[in-house]
Coordinates of N, CA, C and O in Angstrom, one line a residue:
X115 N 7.0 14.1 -22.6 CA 5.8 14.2 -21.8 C 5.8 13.1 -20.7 O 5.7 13.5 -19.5
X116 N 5.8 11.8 -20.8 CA 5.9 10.6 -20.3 C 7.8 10.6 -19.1 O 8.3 9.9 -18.2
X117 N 8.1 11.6 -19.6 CA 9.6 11.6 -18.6 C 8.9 12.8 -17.6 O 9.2 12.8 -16.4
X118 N 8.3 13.3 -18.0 CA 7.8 14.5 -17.2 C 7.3 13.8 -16.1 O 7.8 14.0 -15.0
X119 N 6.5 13.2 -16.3 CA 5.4 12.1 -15.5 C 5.9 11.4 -14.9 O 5.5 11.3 -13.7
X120 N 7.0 10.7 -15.3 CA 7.9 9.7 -14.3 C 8.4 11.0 -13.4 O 7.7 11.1 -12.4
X121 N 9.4 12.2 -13.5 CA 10.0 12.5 -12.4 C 8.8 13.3 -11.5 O 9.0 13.3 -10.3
X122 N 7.8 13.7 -12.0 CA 6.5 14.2 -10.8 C 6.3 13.0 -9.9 O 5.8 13.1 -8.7
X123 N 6.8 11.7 -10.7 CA 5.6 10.0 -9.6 C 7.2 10.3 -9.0 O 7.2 11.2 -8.2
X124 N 8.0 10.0 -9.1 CA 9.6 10.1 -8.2 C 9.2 11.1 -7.2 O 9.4 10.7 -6.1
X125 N 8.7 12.4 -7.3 CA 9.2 13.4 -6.6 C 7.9 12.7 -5.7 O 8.3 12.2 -4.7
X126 N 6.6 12.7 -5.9 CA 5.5 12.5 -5.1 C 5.9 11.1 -4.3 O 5.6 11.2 -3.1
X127 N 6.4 10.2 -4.5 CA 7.0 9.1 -4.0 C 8.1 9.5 -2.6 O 7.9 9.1 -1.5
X128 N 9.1 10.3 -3.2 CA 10.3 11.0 -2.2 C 8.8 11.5 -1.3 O 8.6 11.0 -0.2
X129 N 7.9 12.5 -1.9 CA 7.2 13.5 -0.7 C 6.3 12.3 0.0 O 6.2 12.4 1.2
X130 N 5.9 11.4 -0.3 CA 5.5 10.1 0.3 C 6.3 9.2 1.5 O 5.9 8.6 2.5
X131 N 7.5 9.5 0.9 CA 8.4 8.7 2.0 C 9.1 9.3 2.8 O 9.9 8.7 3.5
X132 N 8.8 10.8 2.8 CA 9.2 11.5 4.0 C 7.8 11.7 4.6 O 8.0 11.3 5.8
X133 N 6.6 12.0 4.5 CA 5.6 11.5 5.2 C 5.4 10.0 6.0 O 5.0 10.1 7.1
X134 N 5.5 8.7 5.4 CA 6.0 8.0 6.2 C 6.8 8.1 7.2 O 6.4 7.6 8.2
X135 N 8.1 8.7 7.2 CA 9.4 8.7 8.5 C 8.2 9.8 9.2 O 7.6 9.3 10.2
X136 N 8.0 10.6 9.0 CA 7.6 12.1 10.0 C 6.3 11.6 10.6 O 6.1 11.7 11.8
X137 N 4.9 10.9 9.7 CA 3.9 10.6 10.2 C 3.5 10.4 11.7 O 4.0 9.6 12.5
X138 N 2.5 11.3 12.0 CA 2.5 11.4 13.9 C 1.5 10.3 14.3 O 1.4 10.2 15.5
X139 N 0.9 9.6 13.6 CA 0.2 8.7 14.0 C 0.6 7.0 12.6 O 0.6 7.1 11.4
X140 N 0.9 5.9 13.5 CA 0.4 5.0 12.2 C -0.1 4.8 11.5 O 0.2 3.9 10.6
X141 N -1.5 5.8 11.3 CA -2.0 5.5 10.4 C -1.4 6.8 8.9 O -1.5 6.8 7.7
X142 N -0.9 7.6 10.0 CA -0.7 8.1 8.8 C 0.7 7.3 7.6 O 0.9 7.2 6.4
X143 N 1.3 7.0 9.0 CA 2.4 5.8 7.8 C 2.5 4.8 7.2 O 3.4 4.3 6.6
X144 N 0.9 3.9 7.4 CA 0.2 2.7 6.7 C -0.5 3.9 5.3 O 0.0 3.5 4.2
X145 N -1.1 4.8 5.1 CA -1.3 5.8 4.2 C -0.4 5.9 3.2 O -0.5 5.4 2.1
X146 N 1.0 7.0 3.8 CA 1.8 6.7 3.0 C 2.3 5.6 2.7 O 2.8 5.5 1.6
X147 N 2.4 4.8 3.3 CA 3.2 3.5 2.5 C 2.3 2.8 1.4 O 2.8 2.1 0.5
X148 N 0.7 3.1 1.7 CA 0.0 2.4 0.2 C 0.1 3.6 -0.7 O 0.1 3.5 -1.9
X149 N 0.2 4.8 -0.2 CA 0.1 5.6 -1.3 C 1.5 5.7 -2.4 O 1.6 6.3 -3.5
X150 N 2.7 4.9 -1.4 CA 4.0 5.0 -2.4 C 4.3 3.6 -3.0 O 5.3 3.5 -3.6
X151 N 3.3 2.5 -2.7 CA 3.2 1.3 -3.5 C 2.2 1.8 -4.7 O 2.4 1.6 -5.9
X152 N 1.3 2.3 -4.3 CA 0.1 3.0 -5.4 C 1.3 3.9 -6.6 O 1.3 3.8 -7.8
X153 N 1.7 4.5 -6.2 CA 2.6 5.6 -7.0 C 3.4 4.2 -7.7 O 2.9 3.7 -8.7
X154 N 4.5 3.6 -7.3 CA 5.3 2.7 -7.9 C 4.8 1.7 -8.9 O 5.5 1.2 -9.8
X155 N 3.3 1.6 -8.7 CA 2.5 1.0 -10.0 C 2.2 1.5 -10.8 O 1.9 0.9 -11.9
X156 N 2.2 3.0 -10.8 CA 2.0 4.2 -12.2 C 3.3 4.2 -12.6 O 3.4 4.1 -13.9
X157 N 4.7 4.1 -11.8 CA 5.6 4.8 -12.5 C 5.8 3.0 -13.0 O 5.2 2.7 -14.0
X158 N 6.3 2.2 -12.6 CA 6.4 0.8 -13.5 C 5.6 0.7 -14.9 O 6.1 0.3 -16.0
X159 N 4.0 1.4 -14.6 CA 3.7 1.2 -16.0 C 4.0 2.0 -17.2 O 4.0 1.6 -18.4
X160 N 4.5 3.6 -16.7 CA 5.1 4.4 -17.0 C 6.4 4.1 -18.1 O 6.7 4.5 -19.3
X161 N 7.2 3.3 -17.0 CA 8.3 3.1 -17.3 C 8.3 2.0 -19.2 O 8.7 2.1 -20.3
X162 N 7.2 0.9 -18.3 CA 6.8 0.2 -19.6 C 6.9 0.6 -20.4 O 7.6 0.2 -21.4
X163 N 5.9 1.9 -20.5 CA 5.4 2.6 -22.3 C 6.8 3.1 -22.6 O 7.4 2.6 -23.6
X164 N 7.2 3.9 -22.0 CA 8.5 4.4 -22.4 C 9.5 3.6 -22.8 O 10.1 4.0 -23.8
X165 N 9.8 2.2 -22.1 CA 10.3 0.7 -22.6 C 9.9 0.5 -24.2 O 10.6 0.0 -25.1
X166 N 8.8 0.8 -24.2 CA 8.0 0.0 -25.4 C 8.0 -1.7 -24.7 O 7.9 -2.8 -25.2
X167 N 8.1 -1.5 -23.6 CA 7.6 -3.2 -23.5 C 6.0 -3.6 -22.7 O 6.0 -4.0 -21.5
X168 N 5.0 -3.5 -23.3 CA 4.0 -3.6 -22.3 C 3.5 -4.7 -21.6 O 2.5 -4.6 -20.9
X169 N 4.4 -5.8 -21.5 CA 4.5 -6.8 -20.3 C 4.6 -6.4 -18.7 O 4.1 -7.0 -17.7
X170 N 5.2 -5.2 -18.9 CA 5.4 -4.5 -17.8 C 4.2 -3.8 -17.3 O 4.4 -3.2 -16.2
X171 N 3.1 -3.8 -17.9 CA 2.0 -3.7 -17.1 C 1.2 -4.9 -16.0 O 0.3 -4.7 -15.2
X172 N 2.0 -6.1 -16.6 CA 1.3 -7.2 -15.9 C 2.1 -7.1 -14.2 O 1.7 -7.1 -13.0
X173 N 3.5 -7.1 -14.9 CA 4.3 -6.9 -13.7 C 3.6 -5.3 -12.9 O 3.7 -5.3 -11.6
X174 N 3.0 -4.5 -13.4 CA 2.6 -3.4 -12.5 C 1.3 -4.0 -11.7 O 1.2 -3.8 -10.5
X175 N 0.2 -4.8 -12.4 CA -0.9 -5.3 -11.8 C -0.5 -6.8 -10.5 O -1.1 -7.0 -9.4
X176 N 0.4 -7.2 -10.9 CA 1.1 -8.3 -9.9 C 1.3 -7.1 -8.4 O 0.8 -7.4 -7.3
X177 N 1.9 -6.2 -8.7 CA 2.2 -5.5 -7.5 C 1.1 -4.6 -6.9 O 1.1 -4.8 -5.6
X178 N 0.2 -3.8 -7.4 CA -1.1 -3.7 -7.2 C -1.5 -4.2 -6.0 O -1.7 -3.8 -4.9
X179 N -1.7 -5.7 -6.8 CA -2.6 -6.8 -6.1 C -1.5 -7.1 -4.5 O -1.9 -6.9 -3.3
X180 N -0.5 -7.3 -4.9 CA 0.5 -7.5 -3.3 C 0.0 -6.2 -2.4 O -0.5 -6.3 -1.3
X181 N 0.6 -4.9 -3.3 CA 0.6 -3.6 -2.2 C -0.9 -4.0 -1.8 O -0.8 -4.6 -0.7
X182 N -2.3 -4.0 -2.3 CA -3.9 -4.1 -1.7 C -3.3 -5.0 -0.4 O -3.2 -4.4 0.6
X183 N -3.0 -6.1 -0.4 CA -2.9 -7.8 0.3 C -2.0 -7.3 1.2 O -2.0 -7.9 2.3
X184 N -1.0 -6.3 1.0 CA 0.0 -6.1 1.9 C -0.5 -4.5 3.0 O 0.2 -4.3 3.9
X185 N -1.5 -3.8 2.9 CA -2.4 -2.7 3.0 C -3.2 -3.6 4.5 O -3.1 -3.4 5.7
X186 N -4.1 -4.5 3.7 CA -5.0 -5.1 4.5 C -4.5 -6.3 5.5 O -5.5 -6.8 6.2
X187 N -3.3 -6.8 5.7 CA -2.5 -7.3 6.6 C -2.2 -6.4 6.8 O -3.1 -6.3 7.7
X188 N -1.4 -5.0 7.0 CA -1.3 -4.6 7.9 C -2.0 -3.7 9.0 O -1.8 -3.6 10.2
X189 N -3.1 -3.2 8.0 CA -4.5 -2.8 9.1 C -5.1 -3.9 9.8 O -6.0 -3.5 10.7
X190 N -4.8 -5.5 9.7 CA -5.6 -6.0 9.9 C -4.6 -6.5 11.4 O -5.2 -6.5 12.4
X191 N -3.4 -6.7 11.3 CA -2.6 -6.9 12.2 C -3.0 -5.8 13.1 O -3.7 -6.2 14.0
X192 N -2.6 -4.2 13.0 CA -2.5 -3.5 14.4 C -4.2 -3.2 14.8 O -4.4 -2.2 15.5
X193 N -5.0 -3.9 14.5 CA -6.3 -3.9 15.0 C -6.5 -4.9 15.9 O -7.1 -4.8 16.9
X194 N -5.9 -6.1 15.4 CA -6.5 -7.3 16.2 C -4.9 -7.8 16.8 O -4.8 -8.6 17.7
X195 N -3.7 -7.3 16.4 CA -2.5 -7.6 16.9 C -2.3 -9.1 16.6 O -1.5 -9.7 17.3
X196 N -3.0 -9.6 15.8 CA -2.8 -10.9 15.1 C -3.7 -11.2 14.0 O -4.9 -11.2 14.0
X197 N -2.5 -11.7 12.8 CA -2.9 -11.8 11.6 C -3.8 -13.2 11.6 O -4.5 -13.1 10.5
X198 N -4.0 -14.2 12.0 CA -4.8 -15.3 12.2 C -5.9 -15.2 12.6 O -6.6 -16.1 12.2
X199 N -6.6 -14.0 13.4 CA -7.9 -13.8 13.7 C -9.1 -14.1 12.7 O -9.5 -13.8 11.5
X200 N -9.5 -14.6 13.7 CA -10.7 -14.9 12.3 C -12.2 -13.9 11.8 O -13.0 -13.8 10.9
X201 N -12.1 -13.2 13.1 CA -13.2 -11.9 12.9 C -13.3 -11.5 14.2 O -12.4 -11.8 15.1
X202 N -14.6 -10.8 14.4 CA -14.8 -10.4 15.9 C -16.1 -10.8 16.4 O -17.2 -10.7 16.1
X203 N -15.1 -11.4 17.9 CA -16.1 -11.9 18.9 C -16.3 -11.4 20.0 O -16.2 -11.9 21.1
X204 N -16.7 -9.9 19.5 CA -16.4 -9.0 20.9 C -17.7 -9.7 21.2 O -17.7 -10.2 22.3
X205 N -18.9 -9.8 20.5 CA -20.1 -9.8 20.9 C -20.3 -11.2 21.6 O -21.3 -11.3 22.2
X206 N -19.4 -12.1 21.4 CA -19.8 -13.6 22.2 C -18.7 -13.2 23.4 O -18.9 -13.8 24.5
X207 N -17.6 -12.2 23.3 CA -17.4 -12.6 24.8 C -18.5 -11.4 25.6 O -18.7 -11.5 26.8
X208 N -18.7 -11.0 25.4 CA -20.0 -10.0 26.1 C -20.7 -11.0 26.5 O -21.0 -11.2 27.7
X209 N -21.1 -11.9 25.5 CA -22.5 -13.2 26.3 C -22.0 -13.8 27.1 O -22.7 -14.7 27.4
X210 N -20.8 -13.8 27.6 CA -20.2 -14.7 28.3 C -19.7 -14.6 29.3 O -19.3 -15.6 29.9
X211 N -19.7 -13.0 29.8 CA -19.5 -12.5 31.0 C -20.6 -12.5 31.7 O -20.6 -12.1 32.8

């Protein structure tokens, strides 16, 4: 049952990462790319049970947390075209013109 599962997250992964290459807009390839970090955290934990080693769920929640952190850098990059921004001041340079 649990092997069944792993090769559906493989195949949805492969259908993931040909959506990324083909994707007609960036966002659709910022999408897939959290949705094939999201899939690689089911199949890691997957893999665990099937291991019998459930350490391997920590290592799945470690990655989780990166793919979210790695998601929100990059939406946050092609909005402001720099990761150091500190928010938005559209509204103070409006007062300023």
């Amino acid at each position: 049952m649990f092997v069944a599962a792993a090769a559906a997250l493989i195949v949805a992964i492969l259908l993931g990462l040909v959506r990324a290459l083909v994707g007609p807009t960036i966002y659709d390839r910022i999408l897939a790319g959290n949705m094939i970090g999201t899939l690689t955290v089911i199949l890691i934990a997957v893999h665990g049970f099937l291991a019998g080693r459930p350490e391997f769920l920590d290592i799945a929640l470690v990655y989780a947390l990166i793919n979210f952190i790695g998601t929100i850098a990059i939406l946050k990059y092609f909005r402001f075209k720099d990761l150091g921004h500190a928010g938005t001041d559209h509204g103070k340079a409006k007062e300023d013109t």
